[in-house]
mmCIF file of C-alpha atoms in Angstrom:
data_model
loop_
_atom_site.group_PDB
_atom_site.id
_atom_site.type_symbol
_atom_site.label_atom_id
_atom_site.label_comp_id
_atom_site.label_asym_id
_atom_site.label_seq_id
_atom_site.Cartn_x
_atom_site.Cartn_y
_atom_site.Cartn_z
ATOM 1 C CA UNK M 1 116.380 205.991 111.138
ATOM 2 C CA UNK M 2 115.581 204.380 114.503
ATOM 3 C CA UNK M 3 116.637 200.826 115.079
ATOM 4 C CA UNK M 4 114.127 199.797 117.676
ATOM 5 C CA UNK M 5 114.717 196.078 118.274
ATOM 6 C CA UNK M 6 117.287 194.962 120.904
ATOM 7 C CA UNK M 7 119.632 193.681 118.157
ATOM 8 C CA UNK M 8 122.943 195.376 117.457
ATOM 9 C CA UNK M 9 122.558 197.956 114.681
ATOM 10 C CA UNK M 10 124.966 196.161 112.319
ATOM 11 C CA UNK M 11 122.683 193.030 112.336
ATOM 12 C CA UNK M 12 119.590 195.213 111.663
ATOM 13 C CA UNK M 13 121.339 196.790 108.686
ATOM 14 C CA UNK M 14 122.375 193.316 107.375
ATOM 15 C CA UNK M 15 118.599 192.499 107.429
ATOM 16 C CA UNK M 16 117.737 195.811 105.562
ATOM 17 C CA UNK M 17 120.285 194.983 102.797
ATOM 18 C CA UNK M 18 119.134 191.361 102.529
ATOM 19 C CA UNK M 19 115.632 192.661 102.050
ATOM 20 C CA UNK M 20 116.689 195.033 99.400
ATOM 21 C CA UNK M 21 118.413 192.168 97.570
ATOM 22 C CA UNK M 22 115.532 189.774 97.871
ATOM 23 C CA UNK M 23 113.050 192.368 96.669
ATOM 24 C CA UNK M 24 115.177 193.313 93.703
ATOM 25 C CA UNK M 25 116.021 196.912 94.838
ATOM 26 C CA UNK M 26 119.617 195.644 94.708
ATOM 27 C CA UNK M 27 120.015 193.293 91.802
ATOM 28 C CA UNK M 28 122.305 190.329 91.094
ATOM 29 C CA UNK M 29 125.935 191.581 90.648
ATOM 30 C CA UNK M 30 124.941 195.203 91.391
ATOM 31 C CA UNK M 31 127.281 197.455 93.245
ATOM 32 C CA UNK M 32 126.273 198.291 96.791
ATOM 33 C CA UNK M 33 126.459 202.002 97.887
ATOM 34 C CA UNK M 34 129.829 202.964 99.257
ATOM 35 C CA UNK M 35 130.213 202.611 103.067
ATOM 36 C CA UNK M 36 130.113 206.391 103.356
ATOM 37 C CA UNK M 37 126.974 206.784 101.217
ATOM 38 C CA UNK M 38 125.287 204.025 103.127
ATOM 39 C CA UNK M 39 126.286 205.603 106.440
ATOM 40 C CA UNK M 40 124.838 208.973 105.398
ATOM 41 C CA UNK M 41 121.569 207.343 104.113
ATOM 42 C CA UNK M 42 120.951 205.351 107.320
ATOM 43 C CA UNK M 43 122.532 208.010 109.634
ATOM 44 C CA UNK M 44 124.939 205.607 111.366
ATOM 45 C CA UNK M 45 128.606 205.412 112.030
ATOM 46 C CA UNK M 46 130.558 204.267 108.886
ATOM 47 C CA UNK M 47 132.275 201.669 111.135
ATOM 48 C CA UNK M 48 128.861 199.998 111.661
ATOM 49 C CA UNK M 49 128.245 199.840 107.866
ATOM 50 C CA UNK M 50 131.635 198.397 107.416
ATOM 51 C CA UNK M 51 130.817 195.668 109.866
ATOM 52 C CA UNK M 52 127.463 194.927 108.132
ATOM 53 C CA UNK M 53 129.212 194.528 104.780
ATOM 54 C CA UNK M 54 131.768 192.321 106.439
ATOM 55 C CA UNK M 55 129.033 190.126 107.758
ATOM 56 C CA UNK M 56 127.217 190.003 104.462
ATOM 57 C CA UNK M 57 130.576 188.985 102.779
ATOM 58 C CA UNK M 58 131.064 186.273 105.463
ATOM 59 C CA UNK M 59 127.617 184.910 104.530
ATOM 60 C CA UNK M 60 128.560 185.058 100.764
ATOM 61 C CA UNK M 61 125.706 187.360 99.912
ATOM 62 C CA UNK M 62 128.109 190.057 98.811
ATOM 63 C CA UNK M 63 131.716 190.101 97.614
ATOM 64 C CA UNK M 64 134.345 192.790 97.696
ATOM 65 C CA UNK M 65 136.611 193.643 94.800
ATOM 66 C CA UNK M 66 139.697 195.543 95.877
ATOM 67 C CA UNK M 67 139.515 199.158 95.020
ATOM 68 C CA UNK M 68 136.179 198.647 93.167
ATOM 69 C CA UNK M 69 133.637 198.235 95.978
ATOM 70 C CA UNK M 70 131.148 195.676 97.278
ATOM 71 C CA UNK M 71 128.807 193.727 95.001
ATOM 72 C CA UNK M 72 125.767 191.529 95.297
ATOM 73 C CA UNK M 73 126.649 187.957 94.659
ATOM 74 C CA UNK M 74 126.324 186.610 91.088
ATOM 75 C CA UNK M 75 125.336 183.141 92.381
ATOM 76 C CA UNK M 76 121.708 182.395 91.793
ATOM 77 C CA UNK M 77 121.699 179.640 94.360
ATOM 78 C CA UNK M 78 122.653 182.067 97.201
ATOM 79 C CA UNK M 79 119.990 184.574 96.116
ATOM 80 C CA UNK M 80 117.388 181.846 95.965
ATOM 81 C CA UNK M 81 118.379 180.545 99.500
ATOM 82 C CA UNK M 82 118.217 184.241 100.753
ATOM 83 C CA UNK M 83 114.636 184.609 99.378
ATOM 84 C CA UNK M 84 113.594 181.203 100.762
ATOM 85 C CA UNK M 85 114.931 182.032 104.200
ATOM 86 C CA UNK M 86 113.125 185.330 104.251
ATOM 87 C CA UNK M 87 109.934 183.714 103.187
ATOM 88 C CA UNK M 88 110.170 181.092 105.844
ATOM 89 C CA UNK M 89 110.786 183.770 108.516
ATOM 90 C CA UNK M 90 107.742 185.682 107.319
ATOM 91 C CA UNK M 91 105.582 182.486 107.415
ATOM 92 C CA UNK M 92 106.722 181.518 110.802
ATOM 93 C CA UNK M 93 105.981 184.952 112.280
ATOM 94 C CA UNK M 94 102.600 184.954 110.512
ATOM 95 C CA UNK M 95 101.757 181.591 112.016
ATOM 96 C CA UNK M 96 102.831 182.705 115.460
ATOM 97 C CA UNK M 97 100.466 185.735 115.078
ATOM 98 C CA UNK M 98 97.679 183.374 113.957
ATOM 99 C CA UNK M 99 98.138 181.129 116.908
ATOM 100 C CA UNK M 100 98.021 184.143 119.217
ATOM 101 C CA UNK M 101 94.676 184.899 117.654
ATOM 102 C CA UNK M 102 93.543 181.361 118.756
ATOM 103 C CA UNK M 103 93.815 179.386 115.434
ATOM 104 C CA UNK M 104 95.708 176.158 115.437
ATOM 105 C CA UNK M 105 98.200 175.321 112.680
ATOM 106 C CA UNK M 106 95.879 172.931 110.874
ATOM 107 C CA UNK M 107 93.264 175.626 110.344
ATOM 108 C CA UNK M 108 95.663 178.108 108.719
ATOM 109 C CA UNK M 109 95.848 176.685 105.135
ATOM 110 C CA UNK M 110 92.061 176.829 104.880
ATOM 111 C CA UNK M 111 91.940 180.452 105.931
ATOM 112 C CA UNK M 112 94.604 181.376 103.418
ATOM 113 C CA UNK M 113 92.817 179.557 100.636
ATOM 114 C CA UNK M 114 89.538 181.320 101.559
ATOM 115 C CA UNK M 115 91.264 184.707 101.507
ATOM 116 C CA UNK M 116 92.843 183.970 98.035
ATOM 117 C CA UNK M 117 89.437 182.885 96.626
ATOM 118 C CA UNK M 118 88.006 186.147 97.939
ATOM 119 C CA UNK M 119 90.475 187.797 95.591
ATOM 120 C CA UNK M 120 92.187 189.818 98.411
ATOM 121 C CA UNK Y 1 146.514 199.869 119.608
ATOM 122 C CA UNK Y 2 146.543 203.535 118.623
ATOM 123 C CA UNK Y 3 145.145 205.423 121.518
ATOM 124 C CA UNK Y 4 144.891 209.124 120.764
ATOM 125 C CA UNK Y 5 143.326 209.879 124.184
ATOM 126 C CA UNK Y 6 144.344 208.216 127.430
ATOM 127 C CA UNK Y 7 142.955 209.116 130.818
ATOM 128 C CA UNK Y 8 144.030 207.361 133.958
ATOM 129 C CA UNK Y 9 142.785 207.764 137.584
ATOM 130 C CA UNK Y 10 141.370 211.226 136.961
ATOM 131 C CA UNK Y 11 139.928 213.144 139.895
ATOM 132 C CA UNK Y 12 138.570 216.639 139.952
ATOM 133 C CA UNK Y 13 137.108 218.578 142.949
ATOM 134 C CA UNK Y 14 135.617 221.957 143.136
ATOM 135 C CA UNK Y 15 135.982 223.138 146.759
ATOM 136 C CA UNK Y 16 134.427 220.201 148.610
ATOM 137 C CA UNK Y 17 132.363 218.875 145.719
ATOM 138 C CA UNK Y 18 133.846 215.967 143.766
ATOM 139 C CA UNK Y 19 133.052 216.641 140.152
ATOM 140 C CA UNK Y 20 134.864 213.559 138.692
ATOM 141 C CA UNK Y 21 136.020 210.339 140.499
ATOM 142 C CA UNK Y 22 138.490 207.822 139.165
ATOM 143 C CA UNK Y 23 137.960 208.246 135.501
ATOM 144 C CA UNK Y 24 139.829 205.843 133.263
ATOM 145 C CA UNK Y 25 139.274 206.098 129.540
ATOM 146 C CA UNK Y 26 141.097 205.132 126.361
ATOM 147 C CA UNK Y 27 140.076 206.300 122.930
ATOM 148 C CA UNK Y 28 141.474 204.893 119.715
ATOM 149 C CA UNK Y 29 141.839 206.722 116.472
ATOM 150 C CA UNK Y 30 138.852 206.353 114.136
ATOM 151 C CA UNK Y 31 136.408 206.022 116.948
ATOM 152 C CA UNK Y 32 133.309 208.077 117.743
ATOM 153 C CA UNK Y 33 132.735 208.145 121.520
ATOM 154 C CA UNK Y 34 129.594 209.234 123.255
ATOM 155 C CA UNK Y 35 129.788 210.638 126.768
ATOM 156 C CA UNK Y 36 126.298 210.123 128.120
ATOM 157 C CA UNK Y 37 124.782 211.421 131.303
ATOM 158 C CA UNK Y 38 122.257 213.780 132.684
ATOM 159 C CA UNK Y 39 123.042 217.479 133.375
ATOM 160 C CA UNK Y 40 125.462 217.842 136.241
ATOM 161 C CA UNK Y 41 126.970 214.343 135.776
ATOM 162 C CA UNK Y 42 130.482 215.767 134.990
ATOM 163 C CA UNK Y 43 130.458 215.704 131.168
ATOM 164 C CA UNK Y 44 131.480 219.322 130.661
ATOM 165 C CA UNK Y 45 134.020 219.072 133.507
ATOM 166 C CA UNK Y 46 135.598 216.174 131.702
ATOM 167 C CA UNK Y 47 135.688 218.054 128.394
ATOM 168 C CA UNK Y 48 137.242 221.143 130.150
ATOM 169 C CA UNK Y 49 139.947 218.885 131.589
ATOM 170 C CA UNK Y 50 140.703 217.592 128.130
ATOM 171 C CA UNK Y 51 140.847 221.039 126.779
ATOM 172 C CA UNK Y 52 143.217 222.145 129.562
ATOM 173 C CA UNK Y 53 140.669 224.708 130.783
ATOM 174 C CA UNK Y 54 140.682 223.061 134.135
ATOM 175 C CA UNK Y 55 143.366 221.036 135.955
ATOM 176 C CA UNK Y 56 142.921 217.711 137.562
ATOM 177 C CA UNK Y 57 143.513 217.210 141.179
ATOM 178 C CA UNK Y 58 144.956 213.748 140.579
ATOM 179 C CA UNK Y 59 145.436 211.536 137.642
ATOM 180 C CA UNK Y 60 146.727 211.790 134.151
ATOM 181 C CA UNK Y 61 145.499 212.935 130.800
ATOM 182 C CA UNK Y 62 147.433 212.172 127.544
ATOM 183 C CA UNK Y 63 146.209 213.466 124.182
ATOM 184 C CA UNK Y 64 148.345 212.548 121.138
ATOM 185 C CA UNK Y 65 150.909 211.475 123.696
ATOM 186 C CA UNK Y 66 151.075 214.731 125.678
ATOM 187 C CA UNK Y 67 149.526 216.474 128.668
ATOM 188 C CA UNK Y 68 146.916 219.176 127.882
ATOM 189 C CA UNK Y 69 148.778 222.226 126.779
ATOM 190 C CA UNK Y 70 149.903 224.153 123.624
ATOM 191 C CA UNK Y 71 150.454 220.989 121.576
ATOM 192 C CA UNK Y 72 147.118 219.281 122.511
ATOM 193 C CA UNK Y 73 145.120 222.427 121.944
ATOM 194 C CA UNK Y 74 146.614 222.654 118.436
ATOM 195 C CA UNK Y 75 145.268 219.153 117.604
ATOM 196 C CA UNK Y 76 141.785 219.377 119.210
ATOM 197 C CA UNK Y 77 138.948 220.979 117.521
ATOM 198 C CA UNK Y 78 136.358 221.974 120.112
ATOM 199 C CA UNK Y 79 132.656 222.767 119.935
ATOM 200 C CA UNK Y 80 131.779 224.409 123.246
ATOM 201 C CA UNK Y 81 128.271 224.046 124.740
ATOM 202 C CA UNK Y 82 127.785 227.802 124.428
ATOM 203 C CA UNK Y 83 128.071 229.876 121.268
ATOM 204 C CA UNK Y 84 131.655 231.302 121.372
ATOM 205 C CA UNK Y 85 131.148 233.739 118.414
ATOM 206 C CA UNK Y 86 130.567 237.522 118.937
ATOM 207 C CA UNK Y 87 127.136 238.672 117.969
ATOM 208 C CA UNK Y 88 128.421 241.432 115.651
ATOM 209 C CA UNK Y 89 130.252 238.873 113.526
ATOM 210 C CA UNK Y 90 128.997 237.745 110.161
ATOM 211 C CA UNK Y 91 129.611 234.171 108.884
ATOM 212 C CA UNK Y 92 132.556 235.688 106.829
ATOM 213 C CA UNK Y 93 134.108 237.259 109.896
ATOM 214 C CA UNK Y 94 133.853 233.947 111.763
ATOM 215 C CA UNK Y 95 135.577 232.069 108.985
ATOM 216 C CA UNK Y 96 138.334 234.701 108.950
ATOM 217 C CA UNK Y 97 138.757 234.319 112.773
ATOM 218 C CA UNK Y 98 139.137 230.604 112.455
ATOM 219 C CA UNK Y 99 141.632 231.033 109.601
ATOM 220 C CA UNK Y 100 143.802 233.393 111.655
ATOM 221 C CA UNK Y 101 143.571 231.194 114.825
ATOM 222 C CA UNK Y 102 144.064 227.701 113.288
ATOM 223 C CA UNK Y 103 146.632 226.603 110.895
ATOM 224 C CA UNK Y 104 144.774 223.370 110.121
ATOM 225 C CA UNK Y 105 141.579 225.266 109.024
ATOM 226 C CA UNK Y 106 140.440 224.150 105.515
ATOM 227 C CA UNK Y 107 138.554 226.954 103.929
ATOM 228 C CA UNK Y 108 137.318 224.844 101.073
ATOM 229 C CA UNK Y 109 135.818 222.381 103.472
ATOM 230 C CA UNK Y 110 134.161 225.289 105.416
ATOM 231 C CA UNK Y 111 132.714 226.450 102.135
ATOM 232 C CA UNK Y 112 131.170 223.091 101.513
ATOM 233 C CA UNK Y 113 129.882 222.661 104.950
ATOM 234 C CA UNK Y 114 128.286 226.109 105.018
ATOM 235 C CA UNK Y 115 126.495 225.350 101.790
ATOM 236 C CA UNK Y 116 125.290 222.066 103.201
ATOM 237 C CA UNK Y 117 124.046 223.835 106.281
ATOM 238 C CA UNK Y 118 122.418 226.507 104.052
ATOM 239 C CA UNK Y 119 124.196 229.395 105.754
ATOM 240 C CA UNK Y 120 125.047 232.490 103.774
ATOM 241 C CA UNK Y 121 128.398 234.268 104.203
ATOM 242 C CA UNK Y 122 126.684 237.598 104.900
ATOM 243 C CA UNK Y 123 124.478 236.440 107.700
ATOM 244 C CA UNK Y 124 125.119 238.023 111.099
ATOM 245 C CA UNK Y 125 125.370 235.862 114.270
ATOM 246 C CA UNK Y 126 122.995 238.326 116.078
ATOM 247 C CA UNK Y 127 120.228 237.459 113.532
ATOM 248 C CA UNK Y 128 120.651 233.673 113.795
ATOM 249 C CA UNK Y 129 118.420 231.207 115.597
ATOM 250 C CA UNK Y 130 119.972 228.747 118.149
ATOM 251 C CA UNK Y 131 120.056 226.049 115.469
ATOM 252 C CA UNK Y 132 121.789 228.252 112.870
ATOM 253 C CA UNK Y 133 124.457 229.292 115.461
ATOM 254 C CA UNK Y 134 124.981 225.671 116.296
ATOM 255 C CA UNK Y 135 125.294 224.724 112.610
ATOM 256 C CA UNK Y 136 127.739 227.549 111.908
ATOM 257 C CA UNK Y 137 129.960 226.629 114.919
ATOM 258 C CA UNK Y 138 129.913 222.941 113.918
ATOM 259 C CA UNK Y 139 130.798 223.889 110.335
ATOM 260 C CA UNK Y 140 133.746 225.773 111.566
ATOM 261 C CA UNK Y 141 134.891 223.088 114.073
ATOM 262 C CA UNK Y 142 134.625 220.275 111.467
ATOM 263 C CA UNK Y 143 136.587 222.409 108.915
ATOM 264 C CA UNK Y 144 139.775 221.920 110.897
ATOM 265 C CA UNK Y 145 141.977 218.904 110.094
ATOM 266 C CA UNK Y 146 142.297 217.957 113.822
ATOM 267 C CA UNK Y 147 143.294 214.677 115.486
ATOM 268 C CA UNK Y 148 140.564 215.001 118.101
ATOM 269 C CA UNK Y 149 137.110 216.573 117.760
ATOM 270 C CA UNK Y 150 135.263 217.375 120.889
ATOM 271 C CA UNK Y 151 131.637 218.264 120.478
ATOM 272 C CA UNK Y 152 129.823 219.301 123.668
ATOM 273 C CA UNK Y 153 126.084 218.882 123.347
ATOM 274 C CA UNK Y 154 125.998 219.498 119.585
ATOM 275 C CA UNK Y 155 122.214 219.053 119.119
ATOM 276 C CA UNK Y 156 120.851 220.445 122.482
ATOM 277 C CA UNK Y 157 118.011 222.810 121.906
ATOM 278 C CA UNK Y 158 117.998 222.817 118.105
ATOM 279 C CA UNK Y 159 114.998 222.091 115.891
ATOM 280 C CA UNK Y 160 114.618 218.596 114.281
ATOM 281 C CA UNK Y 161 115.719 219.801 110.785
ATOM 282 C CA UNK Y 162 118.912 221.451 112.075
ATOM 283 C CA UNK Y 163 119.404 218.329 114.209
ATOM 284 C CA UNK Y 164 119.406 216.044 111.167
ATOM 285 C CA UNK Y 165 121.743 218.428 109.246
ATOM 286 C CA UNK Y 166 124.162 218.381 112.225
ATOM 287 C CA UNK Y 167 124.060 214.558 112.434
ATOM 288 C CA UNK Y 168 124.605 214.316 108.615
ATOM 289 C CA UNK Y 169 127.562 216.701 108.900
ATOM 290 C CA UNK Y 170 129.121 214.648 111.712
ATOM 291 C CA UNK Y 171 128.708 211.372 109.793
ATOM 292 C CA UNK Y 172 129.985 212.846 106.580
ATOM 293 C CA UNK Y 173 133.074 214.107 108.303
ATOM 294 C CA UNK Y 174 134.050 210.993 110.115
ATOM 295 C CA UNK Y 175 137.757 210.441 109.694
ATOM 296 C CA UNK Y 176 139.725 207.192 110.268
ATOM 297 C CA UNK Y 177 142.762 208.953 111.518
ATOM 298 C CA UNK Y 178 141.029 211.153 114.112
ATOM 299 C CA UNK Y 179 138.766 210.549 117.054
ATOM 300 C CA UNK Y 180 135.438 212.236 118.039
ATOM 301 C CA UNK Y 181 134.219 212.743 121.492
ATOM 302 C CA UNK Y 182 130.581 213.864 121.755
ATOM 303 C CA UNK Y 183 128.639 214.582 124.984
ATOM 304 C CA UNK Y 184 124.922 214.293 124.934
ATOM 305 C CA UNK Y 185 121.816 213.564 126.954
ATOM 306 C CA UNK Y 186 119.751 213.163 123.732
ATOM 307 C CA UNK Y 187 120.805 209.504 123.419
ATOM 308 C CA UNK Y 188 118.026 208.321 121.110
ATOM 309 C CA UNK Y 189 118.933 210.932 118.493
ATOM 310 C CA UNK Y 190 122.693 210.231 118.574
ATOM 311 C CA UNK Y 191 123.386 206.738 119.567
ATOM 312 C CA UNK Y 192 123.722 205.359 116.027
ATOM 313 C CA UNK Y 193 126.863 207.297 115.426
ATOM 314 C CA UNK Y 194 128.881 206.027 118.474
ATOM 315 C CA UNK Y 195 131.415 203.267 118.393
ATOM 316 C CA UNK Y 196 131.865 203.465 122.099
ATOM 317 C CA UNK Y 197 129.712 204.936 124.895
ATOM 318 C CA UNK Y 198 130.566 205.992 128.363
ATOM 319 C CA UNK Y 199 127.716 206.461 130.938
ATOM 320 C CA UNK Y 200 128.702 209.243 133.340
ATOM 321 C CA UNK Y 201 126.702 209.681 136.542
ATOM 322 C CA UNK Y 202 127.547 211.787 139.521
ATOM 323 C CA UNK Y 203 131.126 212.160 138.421
ATOM 324 C CA UNK Y 204 131.828 208.438 137.942
ATOM 325 C CA UNK Y 205 131.838 206.022 134.936
ATOM 326 C CA UNK Y 206 128.849 203.772 135.669
ATOM 327 C CA UNK Y 207 129.312 201.743 132.486
ATOM 328 C CA UNK Y 208 131.392 202.016 129.349
ATOM 329 C CA UNK Y 209 131.941 199.871 126.312
ATOM 330 C CA UNK Y 210 131.496 199.190 122.657
ATOM 331 C CA UNK Y 211 127.964 200.295 121.731
ATOM 332 C CA UNK Y 212 127.146 197.235 119.605
ATOM 333 C CA UNK Y 213 128.467 194.790 122.265
ATOM 334 C CA UNK Y 214 126.280 196.531 124.975
ATOM 335 C CA UNK Y 215 123.182 196.110 122.685
ATOM 336 C CA UNK Y 216 124.048 192.492 122.207
ATOM 337 C CA UNK Y 217 124.680 191.797 125.857
ATOM 338 C CA UNK Y 218 121.713 193.742 127.155
ATOM 339 C CA UNK Y 219 119.338 193.073 124.355
ATOM 340 C CA UNK Y 220 118.346 196.708 124.115
ATOM 341 C CA UNK Y 221 119.394 199.894 122.405
ATOM 342 C CA UNK Y 222 121.670 202.314 124.180
ATOM 343 C CA UNK Y 223 118.684 204.736 124.807
ATOM 344 C CA UNK Y 224 116.933 201.874 126.748
ATOM 345 C CA UNK Y 225 120.069 201.301 128.706
ATOM 346 C CA UNK Y 226 120.363 204.959 129.456
ATOM 347 C CA UNK Y 227 116.831 205.102 130.777
ATOM 348 C CA UNK Y 228 117.483 201.989 132.877
ATOM 349 C CA UNK Y 229 120.617 203.545 134.343
ATOM 350 C CA UNK Y 230 119.488 207.131 134.914
ATOM 351 C CA UNK Y 231 115.599 206.767 134.766
#
């Protein structure tokens, strides 16, 4: 996998895992792949994965049980917040794209409505 | 800090030409270090000094606390940049040679790695492609329980499939209690496995540091930084 943005790889992996959680690929309370398996899958140094897991734990998105592994949080509020944050980021980047196309913010809801009505 | 490799004020000249100037480098256990630079930048000279195949003019090298010699050779597993196996050898012969040469050779491990690389024991070196030879040599080198692994251009000139297998084998064989030193000019393909990178140009360290820190500070990947420095 190529990590093309200028961000450190561990942060890009944090985003990948958050997306997997938000889209249900990784479910509430589910065990994450071991550091080694994840390193092999993403073809990165295991130390990098360790750092990503550490960051996710710091943000309370995952928790570690000694000798058992790392698990997705059980707390619904955190998962909702994660989803909400990701949705907001998508919307912001969408709006920035639209503005670049020359639409102003007030016009955007109407265009969205139109697209929905067209059944797209 | 647990430095397994320590280099201080290293200088190496060939006749009049300065091959390496003022190299300082410390490598901790559990780290994967990329030595990056174009051809002729001094990468292979540095490796040969670590291996004790060349001697420095000035400066000091310590590996596992000792100068390059009998002890350090026994704790380093080295993948040279050219195939060191005889062409008459079969995979089986090569395994046997490693077993006789190195006490820390783990045959079970070699078995697993050869299977992963899809290399048959009866294959002859003379019938192998460049990629297959590279895979065989890497499998042998990674099958030793060494303290330092030195891989000199492990993916140069091999096809993309072999390249992926080689990268996977390196990642799978990462060990917390040993260090890996890898030279390459194929930065884009390998940068994700490095903890630490050293940019070597014209015999000098131009820049070195923790890979993630450099990405953060420069707001680009190591490959981009490489192009900026050497491009």
